[in-house]
Every structure is written in C-alpha cells, then in structure tokens.
Tab-separated table of C-alpha atoms and ligand atoms in Angstrom:
chain	number	residue	atom	x	y	z
A	1	MET	CA	-0.092	0.009	-0.047
A	2	ILE	CA	0.938	3.551	-0.129
A	3	LEU	CA	0.651	6.488	2.470
A	4	VAL	CA	-0.821	9.796	1.189
A	5	THR	CA	-0.604	12.850	2.975
A	6	GLY	CA	-3.168	15.677	2.545
A	7	GLY	CA	-5.403	13.158	0.557
A	8	ALA	CA	-8.655	15.202	1.325
A	9	GLY	CA	-7.639	18.280	-0.383
A	10	PHE	CA	-8.085	19.085	-3.921
A	11	ILE	CA	-5.254	17.540	-5.772
A	12	GLY	CA	-4.775	14.712	-3.061
A	13	ALA	CA	-8.423	13.616	-3.262
A	14	ASN	CA	-8.380	13.587	-7.014
A	15	PHE	CA	-5.238	11.369	-6.573
A	16	VAL	CA	-6.610	9.071	-4.149
A	17	LEU	CA	-9.864	8.632	-6.314
A	18	ASP	CA	-7.942	7.982	-9.362
A	19	TRP	CA	-5.377	5.855	-7.846
A	20	ILE	CA	-8.044	3.462	-6.366
A	21	SER	CA	-9.988	3.273	-9.427
A	22	LEU	CA	-7.008	2.713	-11.882
A	23	VAL	CA	-4.131	1.165	-9.638
A	24	GLY	CA	-6.538	-0.369	-7.013
A	25	GLU	CA	-3.637	-0.500	-4.386
A	26	PRO	CA	-4.691	0.363	-1.081
A	27	VAL	CA	-4.283	3.943	0.478
A	28	VAL	CA	-3.714	5.204	4.029
A	29	ASN	CA	-4.740	8.869	3.766
A	30	LEU	CA	-3.344	11.110	6.460
A	31	ASP	CA	-5.174	14.499	6.518
A	32	LYS	CA	-5.544	17.137	9.190
A	33	LEU	CA	-8.932	18.264	7.611
A	34	THR	CA	-8.200	22.062	7.771
A	35	TYR	CA	-10.624	24.039	6.051
A	36	ALA	CA	-9.257	22.865	2.876
A	37	GLY	CA	-9.784	19.161	3.558
A	38	ASN	CA	-13.100	17.622	2.760
A	39	LEU	CA	-14.300	13.982	3.358
A	40	GLU	CA	-17.468	14.557	1.218
A	41	THR	CA	-15.101	14.595	-1.518
A	42	LEU	CA	-13.868	11.037	-0.834
A	43	SER	CA	-17.674	9.719	0.099
A	44	VAL	CA	-17.686	7.122	-2.846
A	45	LEU	CA	-14.991	5.286	-1.248
A	46	SER	CA	-16.694	4.918	2.162
A	47	GLY	CA	-16.618	1.472	3.274
A	48	ASP	CA	-14.161	0.439	0.709
A	49	PRO	CA	-11.224	-1.424	2.520
A	50	ARG	CA	-8.659	0.087	0.043
A	51	HIS	CA	-9.101	3.480	1.729
A	52	ILE	CA	-7.995	4.003	5.132
A	53	PHE	CA	-8.522	7.479	6.379
A	54	VAL	CA	-6.666	8.857	9.514
A	55	ARG	CA	-7.343	12.461	10.760
A	56	GLY	CA	-3.909	13.824	11.809
A	57	ASP	CA	-1.281	16.211	11.433
A	58	ILE	CA	1.788	15.627	9.387
A	59	CYS	CA	3.736	17.599	12.068
A	60	ASP	CA	2.980	14.775	14.718
A	61	ARG	CA	5.879	12.663	13.992
A	62	GLY	CA	4.762	10.065	16.688
A	63	LEU	CA	1.568	9.610	14.608
A	64	VAL	CA	3.445	9.183	11.152
A	65	GLU	CA	5.964	6.700	12.878
A	66	SER	CA	2.995	4.560	14.199
A	67	LEU	CA	1.240	4.797	10.849
A	68	LEU	CA	4.251	3.640	8.867
A	69	GLU	CA	4.873	0.726	11.286
A	70	GLU	CA	1.567	-0.346	11.191
A	71	HIS	CA	0.562	-0.146	7.737
A	72	ARG	CA	3.879	-0.633	6.131
A	73	PRO	CA	3.748	1.310	2.714
A	74	ARG	CA	5.945	0.940	-0.038
A	75	ALA	CA	5.887	4.791	-0.885
A	76	ILE	CA	4.626	7.944	0.722
A	77	VAL	CA	3.205	10.654	-1.713
A	78	HIS	CA	3.052	13.908	0.026
A	79	PHE	CA	0.438	16.647	-0.673
A	80	ALA	CA	-0.314	17.917	2.681
A	81	ALA	CA	0.320	21.684	2.820
A	82	GLU	CA	-1.049	25.147	3.287
A	83	SER	CA	-1.648	26.099	-0.316
A	84	HIS	CA	-3.277	29.248	-0.830
A	85	VAL	CA	-1.093	32.439	-1.364
A	86	ASP	CA	-3.590	35.082	-0.287
A	87	ARG	CA	-4.137	33.135	3.040
A	88	SER	CA	-0.154	33.225	3.339
A	89	ILE	CA	-0.055	36.993	3.056
A	90	HIS	CA	-2.623	37.338	5.910
A	91	GLY	CA	-1.048	34.548	8.071
A	92	PRO	CA	2.074	33.145	7.327
A	93	ALA	CA	2.687	31.054	10.594
A	94	ASP	CA	0.441	28.130	9.398
A	95	PHE	CA	2.484	27.745	6.230
A	96	ILE	CA	5.786	27.713	7.985
A	97	ARG	CA	4.313	25.039	10.403
A	98	THR	CA	2.823	22.813	7.967
A	99	ASN	CA	4.974	23.048	5.019
A	100	ILE	CA	8.457	23.243	6.390
A	101	ASP	CA	8.106	21.853	9.821
A	102	GLY	CA	5.410	19.231	8.852
A	103	THR	CA	7.693	18.059	5.748
A	104	PHE	CA	10.559	17.640	8.137
A	105	ALA	CA	8.674	15.650	10.626
A	106	LEU	CA	7.531	13.445	7.766
A	107	LEU	CA	11.083	13.113	6.321
A	108	GLU	CA	12.477	12.129	9.788
A	109	ALA	CA	9.707	9.560	10.204
A	110	ALA	CA	10.139	8.349	6.678
A	111	ARG	CA	13.839	7.799	7.279
A	112	LEU	CA	13.408	5.856	10.302
A	113	TYR	CA	11.080	3.495	8.766
A	114	TRP	CA	13.109	2.992	5.426
A	115	SER	CA	16.536	2.574	7.252
A	116	ASN	CA	14.832	-0.525	9.009
A	117	LEU	CA	13.605	-2.035	6.057
A	118	ALA	CA	14.807	-5.345	4.616
A	119	ALA	CA	17.087	-4.636	1.665
A	120	GLU	CA	14.504	-5.515	-1.099
A	121	HIS	CA	11.828	-3.287	0.544
A	122	LYS	CA	14.492	-0.420	0.973
A	123	ALA	CA	15.484	-0.425	-2.627
A	124	ALA	CA	11.906	0.027	-3.673
A	125	PHE	CA	10.614	2.417	-1.189
A	126	ARG	CA	9.989	6.052	-2.622
A	127	PHE	CA	8.981	9.426	-1.079
A	128	LEU	CA	7.342	11.620	-3.450
A	129	HIS	CA	7.087	15.328	-2.719
A	130	VAL	CA	4.630	17.295	-4.586
A	131	SER	CA	5.565	20.914	-5.080
A	132	THR	CA	4.813	23.860	-7.227
A	133	ASP	CA	6.246	26.028	-10.004
A	134	GLU	CA	5.800	29.009	-7.665
A	135	VAL	CA	9.170	28.227	-5.848
A	136	TYR	CA	11.029	29.212	-9.073
A	137	GLY	CA	9.765	33.018	-8.716
A	138	SER	CA	8.330	35.241	-11.531
A	139	LEU	CA	9.199	35.529	-15.169
A	140	ARG	CA	9.243	38.559	-17.485
A	141	PRO	CA	7.482	38.511	-20.752
A	142	GLY	CA	9.567	36.531	-23.205
A	143	ASP	CA	11.656	34.743	-20.682
A	144	PRO	CA	11.885	30.895	-21.476
A	145	ALA	CA	9.823	28.574	-19.401
A	146	PHE	CA	10.905	27.497	-15.951
A	147	THR	CA	13.203	24.477	-16.281
A	148	GLU	CA	14.296	22.318	-13.424
A	149	ALA	CA	17.647	24.034	-13.512
A	150	HIS	CA	15.851	27.450	-12.674
A	151	PRO	CA	17.220	28.971	-9.498
A	152	PHE	CA	14.727	29.240	-6.372
A	153	GLU	CA	13.460	32.700	-6.267
A	154	PRO	CA	10.170	32.486	-4.212
A	155	ASN	CA	8.605	35.842	-3.644
A	156	SER	CA	5.426	34.842	-1.372
A	157	PRO	CA	5.157	33.266	2.214
A	158	TYR	CA	3.542	30.262	0.352
A	159	SER	CA	6.244	29.716	-2.217
A	160	ALA	CA	9.182	30.383	0.298
A	161	SER	CA	7.737	27.689	2.524
A	162	LYS	CA	7.330	25.126	-0.400
A	163	ALA	CA	10.829	26.096	-1.654
A	164	ALA	CA	12.031	25.277	1.945
A	165	SER	CA	10.268	21.855	1.781
A	166	ASP	CA	11.885	21.060	-1.466
A	167	HIS	CA	15.309	21.894	-0.053
A	168	LEU	CA	14.645	19.339	2.969
A	169	VAL	CA	13.595	16.663	0.439
A	170	ARG	CA	16.762	17.311	-1.549
A	171	ALA	CA	18.765	17.421	1.429
A	172	TRP	CA	17.562	14.058	2.718
A	173	TYR	CA	18.420	12.370	-0.490
A	174	HIS	CA	21.974	13.706	-0.604
A	175	THR	CA	22.671	13.457	3.102
A	176	TYR	CA	20.690	10.293	4.043
A	177	GLY	CA	20.124	8.551	0.597
A	178	LEU	CA	16.294	8.653	1.393
A	179	PRO	CA	14.781	7.613	-2.089
A	180	VAL	CA	12.915	10.950	-2.844
A	181	LEU	CA	11.301	12.311	-5.896
A	182	THR	CA	9.981	15.940	-6.272
A	183	THR	CA	7.387	17.170	-8.898
A	184	ASN	CA	7.132	21.155	-9.325
A	185	CYS	CA	3.597	21.716	-11.194
A	186	SER	CA	2.139	24.732	-12.686
A	187	ASN	CA	-1.531	25.828	-11.508
A	188	ASN	CA	-4.043	22.936	-11.301
A	189	TYR	CA	-7.857	23.173	-11.883
A	190	GLY	CA	-10.726	20.719	-12.145
A	191	PRO	CA	-13.335	19.180	-9.905
A	192	TYR	CA	-13.197	19.409	-6.142
A	193	HIS	CA	-11.122	22.681	-6.335
A	194	PHE	CA	-11.977	24.642	-3.064
A	195	PRO	CA	-13.717	28.031	-4.419
A	196	GLU	CA	-10.863	30.401	-2.779
A	197	LYS	CA	-8.732	29.865	-5.770
A	198	LEU	CA	-9.269	31.782	-8.996
A	199	ILE	CA	-11.142	29.434	-11.355
A	200	PRO	CA	-13.733	27.776	-8.763
A	201	LEU	CA	-14.243	31.209	-7.081
A	202	MET	CA	-14.998	32.871	-10.671
A	203	ILE	CA	-17.434	29.697	-11.619
A	204	THR	CA	-19.396	29.842	-8.148
A	205	ASN	CA	-19.372	33.434	-8.047
A	206	ALA	CA	-20.817	33.935	-11.453
A	207	LEU	CA	-23.516	31.426	-10.619
A	208	ALA	CA	-24.386	33.320	-7.535
A	209	GLY	CA	-24.546	36.473	-9.701
A	210	LYS	CA	-21.575	37.824	-7.564
A	211	PRO	CA	-18.831	40.152	-8.599
A	212	LEU	CA	-15.841	38.495	-10.252
A	213	PRO	CA	-12.986	39.994	-8.470
A	214	VAL	CA	-9.947	40.381	-10.903
A	215	TYR	CA	-6.773	41.361	-8.840
A	216	GLY	CA	-5.031	44.254	-10.882
A	217	ASP	CA	-5.183	44.600	-14.442
A	218	GLY	CA	-5.793	40.881	-14.761
A	219	MET	CA	-2.767	40.518	-17.200
A	220	GLN	CA	-0.831	38.016	-14.780
A	221	ILE	CA	0.002	34.954	-16.334
A	222	ARG	CA	-0.464	31.442	-15.095
A	223	ASP	CA	0.188	28.059	-16.707
A	224	TRP	CA	-2.894	25.881	-16.204
A	225	LEU	CA	-2.998	22.152	-15.978
A	226	TYR	CA	-6.202	19.892	-15.531
A	227	VAL	CA	-5.806	18.041	-11.926
A	228	LYS	CA	-6.140	14.693	-13.415
A	229	ASP	CA	-3.324	15.142	-15.620
A	230	HIS	CA	-1.317	16.127	-12.531
A	231	CYS	CA	-2.236	13.017	-11.007
A	232	SER	CA	-1.276	10.970	-13.990
A	233	ALA	CA	2.382	12.569	-14.046
A	234	ILE	CA	2.650	11.645	-10.243
A	235	ARG	CA	1.702	8.280	-10.890
A	236	ARG	CA	4.272	8.067	-13.756
A	237	VAL	CA	7.034	9.819	-11.449
A	238	LEU	CA	6.507	7.386	-8.747
A	239	GLU	CA	6.759	4.479	-10.965
A	240	ALA	CA	9.754	5.470	-13.213
A	241	GLY	CA	11.098	8.751	-12.087
A	242	ARG	CA	15.275	8.640	-11.130
A	243	LEU	CA	15.879	9.181	-7.524
A	244	GLY	CA	16.583	12.460	-6.172
A	245	GLU	CA	15.394	14.292	-9.483
A	246	THR	CA	12.818	17.070	-9.790
A	247	TYR	CA	10.280	16.865	-12.603
A	248	ASN	CA	8.330	19.744	-13.932
A	249	VAL	CA	4.660	19.148	-14.729
A	250	GLY	CA	2.755	21.411	-17.068
A	251	GLY	CA	0.609	21.533	-20.101
A	252	TRP	CA	2.214	24.649	-21.785
A	253	ASN	CA	-1.394	26.578	-21.377
A	254	GLU	CA	-0.115	30.009	-20.281
A	255	LYS	CA	-3.128	32.328	-20.104
A	256	PRO	CA	-3.773	35.711	-18.521
A	257	ASN	CA	-6.050	35.712	-15.627
A	258	ILE	CA	-8.622	38.034	-17.572
A	259	GLU	CA	-8.857	35.330	-20.492
A	260	ILE	CA	-9.596	32.575	-17.885
A	261	VAL	CA	-12.277	34.671	-16.419
A	262	HIS	CA	-13.661	35.610	-19.778
A	263	THR	CA	-13.608	31.973	-21.021
A	264	ILE	CA	-15.608	30.958	-17.955
A	265	CYS	CA	-18.158	33.702	-18.619
A	266	SER	CA	-18.444	32.539	-22.199
A	267	LEU	CA	-18.884	28.878	-21.057
A	268	LEU	CA	-21.493	29.885	-18.738
A	269	ASP	CA	-23.364	32.036	-21.269
A	270	GLU	CA	-23.233	28.976	-23.503
A	271	ILE	CA	-24.458	26.307	-20.840
A	272	LYS	CA	-26.419	28.327	-18.231
A	273	SER	CA	-27.366	31.684	-19.967
A	274	ASP	CA	-28.474	34.443	-17.414
A	275	LEU	CA	-31.603	36.540	-18.435
A	276	ALA	CA	-29.775	39.580	-16.615
A	277	GLY	CA	-26.988	39.311	-19.782
A	278	SER	CA	-23.524	38.057	-20.111
A	279	TYR	CA	-21.767	36.934	-17.082
A	280	ARG	CA	-19.042	39.390	-18.247
A	281	ARG	CA	-21.028	42.193	-16.738
A	282	LEU	CA	-19.977	40.929	-13.194
A	283	VAL	CA	-16.157	41.311	-13.964
A	284	THR	CA	-14.633	44.004	-11.393
A	285	HIS	CA	-11.137	44.918	-10.967
A	286	VAL	CA	-9.838	45.024	-7.649
A	287	THR	CA	-6.851	46.008	-5.592
A	288	ASP	CA	-3.860	43.813	-6.614
A	289	ARG	CA	-2.252	40.980	-4.308
A	290	PRO	CA	1.123	42.502	-2.828
A	291	GLY	CA	3.959	40.950	-4.256
A	292	HIS	CA	2.139	39.405	-6.974
A	293	ASP	CA	3.959	37.283	-9.212
A	294	ARG	CA	3.489	38.387	-12.849
A	295	ARG	CA	4.085	35.248	-14.965
A	296	TYR	CA	4.579	31.490	-14.408
A	297	ALA	CA	5.432	29.090	-17.398
A	298	ILE	CA	6.498	25.646	-17.022
A	299	ASP	CA	8.794	23.569	-19.221
A	300	ALA	CA	7.805	19.974	-18.836
A	301	ARG	CA	10.066	18.428	-21.475
A	302	LYS	CA	12.301	16.719	-19.000
A	303	LEU	CA	9.219	14.577	-17.803
A	304	GLU	CA	7.851	14.084	-21.346
A	305	ARG	CA	11.494	12.930	-22.690
A	306	GLU	CA	12.420	10.675	-19.706
A	307	LEU	CA	9.126	9.277	-18.759
A	308	GLY	CA	6.885	9.788	-21.778
A	309	TRP	CA	4.318	11.646	-20.008
A	310	LYS	CA	1.824	13.822	-21.616
A	311	PRO	CA	-1.392	15.669	-20.464
A	312	ALA	CA	-4.570	14.135	-21.794
A	313	GLU	CA	-6.542	17.447	-21.572
A	314	THR	CA	-6.060	20.670	-23.453
A	315	PHE	CA	-7.272	23.899	-21.543
A	316	GLU	CA	-10.334	23.890	-23.634
A	317	THR	CA	-11.622	20.363	-22.892
A	318	GLY	CA	-10.530	20.813	-19.266
A	319	ILE	CA	-12.007	23.997	-18.406
A	320	ARG	CA	-15.354	22.768	-20.157
A	321	LYS	CA	-15.361	19.784	-17.918
A	322	THR	CA	-14.783	21.820	-14.873
A	323	VAL	CA	-17.447	24.190	-15.459
A	324	GLN	CA	-19.632	21.246	-16.068
A	325	TRP	CA	-18.762	19.696	-12.815
A	326	TYR	CA	-19.540	22.735	-10.876
A	327	LEU	CA	-22.868	23.085	-12.403
A	328	ALA	CA	-23.762	19.475	-11.472
A	329	ASN	CA	-22.454	19.527	-8.056
A	330	PRO	CA	-23.802	22.549	-6.283
A	331	GLN	CA	-24.514	20.762	-2.934
A	332	TRP	CA	-20.596	19.875	-2.735
A	333	VAL	CA	-20.041	23.622	-3.236
A	334	ALA	CA	-22.689	24.835	-0.705
A	335	ASN	CA	-21.164	22.433	1.746
A	336	VAL	CA	-17.852	23.849	1.512
A	337	GLN	CA	-19.129	27.424	1.545
A	338	SER	CA	-19.158	27.180	5.305
A	339	GLY	CA	-19.293	29.805	8.193
A	340	ALA	CA	-15.283	29.735	8.075
A	341	TYR	CA	-15.577	30.274	4.056
A	342	ARG	CA	-17.585	33.251	4.419
A	343	GLU	CA	-15.240	34.839	7.000
A	344	TRP	CA	-12.232	34.186	4.483
A	345	ILE	CA	-14.256	35.968	1.747
A	346	SER	CA	-14.969	38.917	3.834
A	347	LYS	CA	-11.401	39.314	5.097
A	348	ASN	CA	-9.904	39.002	1.705
A	349	TYR	CA	-12.042	40.919	-0.478
A	350	GLU	CA	-14.022	43.493	1.600
A	351	GLU	CA	-10.841	45.700	2.104
A	352	ARG	CA	-10.044	45.635	-1.524
A	353	GLN	CA	-11.156	48.761	-3.570
B	1	NAD	P1	-5.389	22.123	-0.692
B	1	NAD	O1	-5.297	23.094	0.108
B	1	NAD	O2	-6.687	21.875	-1.544
B	1	NAD	O3	-5.517	20.631	0.356
B	1	NAD	C1	-4.233	20.685	1.400
B	1	NAD	C2	-4.727	19.381	2.232
B	1	NAD	O4	-3.646	19.199	3.199
B	1	NAD	C3	-6.014	19.627	2.915
B	1	NAD	O5	-7.134	18.258	2.801
B	1	NAD	C4	-5.519	19.991	4.088
B	1	NAD	O6	-6.642	19.347	5.318
B	1	NAD	C5	-4.454	19.012	4.596
B	1	NAD	N1	-3.422	19.332	5.477
B	1	NAD	C6	-3.138	20.706	5.682
B	1	NAD	N2	-2.345	20.883	6.672
B	1	NAD	C7	-2.161	19.585	7.034
B	1	NAD	C8	-1.439	19.064	8.067
B	1	NAD	N3	-0.546	19.801	8.955
B	1	NAD	N4	-1.036	17.670	8.340
B	1	NAD	C9	-2.205	16.818	7.626
B	1	NAD	N5	-2.755	17.273	6.727
B	1	NAD	C10	-2.914	18.827	6.421
B	1	NAD	O7	-4.073	21.967	-1.590
B	1	NAD	P2	-4.044	21.202	-2.971
B	1	NAD	O8	-4.233	22.367	-4.182
B	1	NAD	O9	-4.599	20.207	-3.186
B	1	NAD	O10	-2.315	21.251	-3.177
B	1	NAD	C11	-1.850	19.728	-2.815
B	1	NAD	C12	-0.287	19.994	-2.902
B	1	NAD	O11	-0.295	20.121	-4.346
B	1	NAD	C13	0.331	21.111	-2.104
B	1	NAD	O12	1.724	20.514	-1.463
B	1	NAD	C14	0.385	22.319	-2.939
B	1	NAD	O13	1.713	22.899	-2.784
B	1	NAD	C15	0.897	21.551	-4.400
B	1	NAD	N6	0.426	22.216	-5.501
B	1	NAD	C16	-0.868	22.638	-5.685
B	1	NAD	C17	-1.033	23.248	-6.911
B	1	NAD	C18	-2.285	23.996	-7.289
B	1	NAD	O14	-2.484	24.403	-8.261
B	1	NAD	N7	-3.533	23.802	-6.476
B	1	NAD	C19	-0.097	23.245	-7.865
B	1	NAD	C20	1.203	22.580	-7.742
B	1	NAD	C21	1.597	22.027	-6.553
B	2	TYD	P1	-4.715	31.502	-7.290
B	2	TYD	O1	-5.991	30.488	-7.618
B	2	TYD	O2	-4.965	31.891	-5.896
B	2	TYD	O3	-3.271	30.645	-7.515
B	2	TYD	P2	-2.023	31.204	-7.297
B	2	TYD	O4	-1.696	32.576	-6.575
B	2	TYD	O5	-1.254	30.073	-6.530
B	2	TYD	O6	-1.323	31.487	-8.904
B	2	TYD	O7	-4.516	32.848	-8.191
B	2	TYD	C1	-4.478	32.590	-9.697
B	2	TYD	C2	-4.210	33.988	-10.155
B	2	TYD	O8	-5.566	34.641	-10.263
B	2	TYD	C3	-3.201	34.677	-9.541
B	2	TYD	O9	-2.728	35.562	-10.484
B	2	TYD	C4	-4.173	35.545	-8.550
B	2	TYD	C5	-5.462	35.672	-9.485
B	2	TYD	N1	-6.711	36.037	-8.633
B	2	TYD	C6	-7.498	37.039	-8.973
B	2	TYD	O10	-7.273	37.732	-9.955
B	2	TYD	N2	-8.473	37.069	-8.138
B	2	TYD	C7	-9.023	36.292	-7.247
B	2	TYD	O11	-9.961	36.650	-6.578
B	2	TYD	C8	-8.244	35.487	-7.029
B	2	TYD	C9	-8.430	34.107	-5.790
B	2	TYD	C10	-6.974	35.140	-7.798
C-alpha cells in the first residue's frame, strides 16, 4: 500500500480517487482536515477497504511513525500543505508550520522507517514530494519557461515555505540517501477545487450573480493543468522517476487571468445563460495582491522525454469539464461554503477597492 498525506484536499483527493480506480492498491490517507480538507469528496470510497482515512497532523512525528509501522507502505506521496497565496499573506505562520516543519517531521519519520526495511523493500521505497512552480519566482514577458535548473526565487510566504520544503527533501536524499522524488507543477484546476482559488471562485461567484474580482489589471499569467493530468504525472514519476530528481509538470497552457475569467463567462453564457445578460458584466477589477508574481510558465520536456508523460486534456476540454462539474455539484459547493469560508471571503475581498 501507499501512504498519502493531504488526500482530502483538492489534488490529493483527486489523486486518491484515481489511484483506487486505476491502480487499485490500498491507500492510507493522513489528513488534518483543515478548512481545505473535505471528506465528502471521498464519500464514494466509504466502506471500501482500500481506503483507510486517518485524521491527523503531519507535524505529529509519533503519529506518522506509528502509521508507517502499522501499515508498512511502499511509498509516501506528500500533498499535505497550506496552499493558498492570499492566506499566506494574511497569516504566514501555518505555512511555516505545515509546509516546513511538517515536511521535516515526515522526512524524519520516513527515514527511520526506511532505514529499518529489509534490503529489497528499502530499494523499492519512494518518498514523492508534491511541489509547485511558484518556487522558481516570476518570469518577465518573453523569458523562457521554468526548467528544473531555474534558480529558486520564491516571492510569497507560500512559495518560500514550499521552496524550503523542496530543499529539505533534496538534502534528505543527498545526506541520508532517502529515495526521494519531487514534482514541481503549474496551477491546477478541475473537480473538487476549493472556491478560494481563481477558477472555482469565478465559476461559483458567477453562478451566484456576485462580482468576479480580478486582481489589478488581470494580465498576470499562470500556466494551467487539469488536475487529473497532474495525478497521472505523479503516478508516472512514482513508477519510473530517477531518484533525487525533480520533474516539472505542466501543459503549456499560459493564459492571462482576465482571459480565464472571460472563458468561464463565455462557457456559462453558453451552458446556463442568465437573463440579466452575459456573466462578463460581473467582472470587477480590485486592488492587486501584494508582491503578485506576474508570470509562471513550466517547461515539462524532461518529464515527457524521460518518462513519456503527456497531458490528456487541452485547456479547452479541461475548463469545459470543470464548469460542467461545478454546475452538476451545487451541493458540494454549498457544503464547503461554510461559516469559515464566508469569513475568509470578507477578510480577503472587503478591504480591496
Ligand atoms: P489543498 O489546500 O486543497 O489541500 C491541502 C490538504 O492538506 C487539505 O486536505 C488539508 O486538510 C491538508 N493539510 C493541511 N495541513 C495539514 C497538516 N498539518 N497535516 C495533515 N494534513 C494537512 O491543496 P492542493 O491544491 O490540493 O495542493 C496539494 C499539494 O500540491 C500542495 O503541496 C501544493 O503545494 C501542491 N501544488 C498545488 C497546486 C495547485 O494549483 N493547487 C499546484 C502545484 C502544486
Ligand atoms: P490562485 O488561484 O490563488 O493561484 P496562485 O496565486 O497560486 O497562482 O490565483 C491565480 C491567479 O488569479 C493569480 O494571479 C491571482 C489571481 N486571482 C484574482 O485575480 N482574483 C481572485 O479572486 C483570486 C483568488 C486570484
């Protein structure tokens, strides 16, 4: 079996669902269930003996050690993190704790477990760390996309904490020989995405007739990948990645934010037209994010060349599926828009002009 951390969050839950249905190998899923973790996403697995959910904190090394001893996984896939840049600006402490201290605790527990494995299991064991392209910093127009050799230049508390965790993972390979792999992926989108991030926020706000808050001029560029393509890349790296290597994951889909918002409006106009007129009428430019990275772009050719991975979705097919998923799942959206969600929305948006 494998141990997944953060498997009740957006990408982790998509990974667990796909893993159980495509690979079928049992998963121990360790998740603290912060505001971003949601067991409802995993409800189709209830009663399935291949999914063992444990509510707990990756910073709790004793807990992780006992889970490893009890379940004896052949790999750890580490998603658990605080992941939202705006939240990291309002309150960086949780990011330092989970992303840095938590990864450190996990590495130490993994090292203890791995060092006591029999030679054959020791050689087969993997620690896969899921990271982000944001560790590389921001690109200027015309700069080539980030390769794995790009220096780390993180600019937000979120990206700085992820960069620190990437460095720890690297050091545990070089110093202790722990068999690690790291993936650095671009922005994901798709089903079960918490509606604090750009794409699900715009879809859910539009459907509720609320303003669509575009930060600054909306010309910041992100490189978008459908979440299930990220999950297939992680499976591939876990299977065949070279130890100690980092692999960029992306789909060559650079888009300015305003174009994303317009695309969502056009899809909604087509699928669920509003008598009041195009959803574009709701677009509202608001005060920019402090230190806002202008452009991310991922060069994923190493993953393609070495491991033969390619995304299955284009942006056009993926965004259509995503909009359709939100239209088909209003109850999931309503359930995650709890009191705590409403508090965050007022904190982040009410003070913006
Ligand atoms: P998310 O915020 O949706 O989910 C994070 C999950 O981790 C939640 O279920 C939460 O309960 C859990 N968690 C948080 N702190 C924990 C702790 N201390 N102990 C145990 N569980 C804890 O995040 P996501 O978007 O699914 O991202 C998953 C990973 O992928 C993160 O490491 C993130 O940095 C990385 N990543 C995300 C993106 C993206 O676009 N979302 C892109 C590239 C990489
Ligand atoms: P986000 O989804 O938070 O991901 P990240 O900051 O990790 O890239 O934001 C994506 C882009 O969308 C980013 O440039 C910020 C912008 N954005 C808005 O313009 N308005 C919003 O309400 C949000 C949440 C993000």
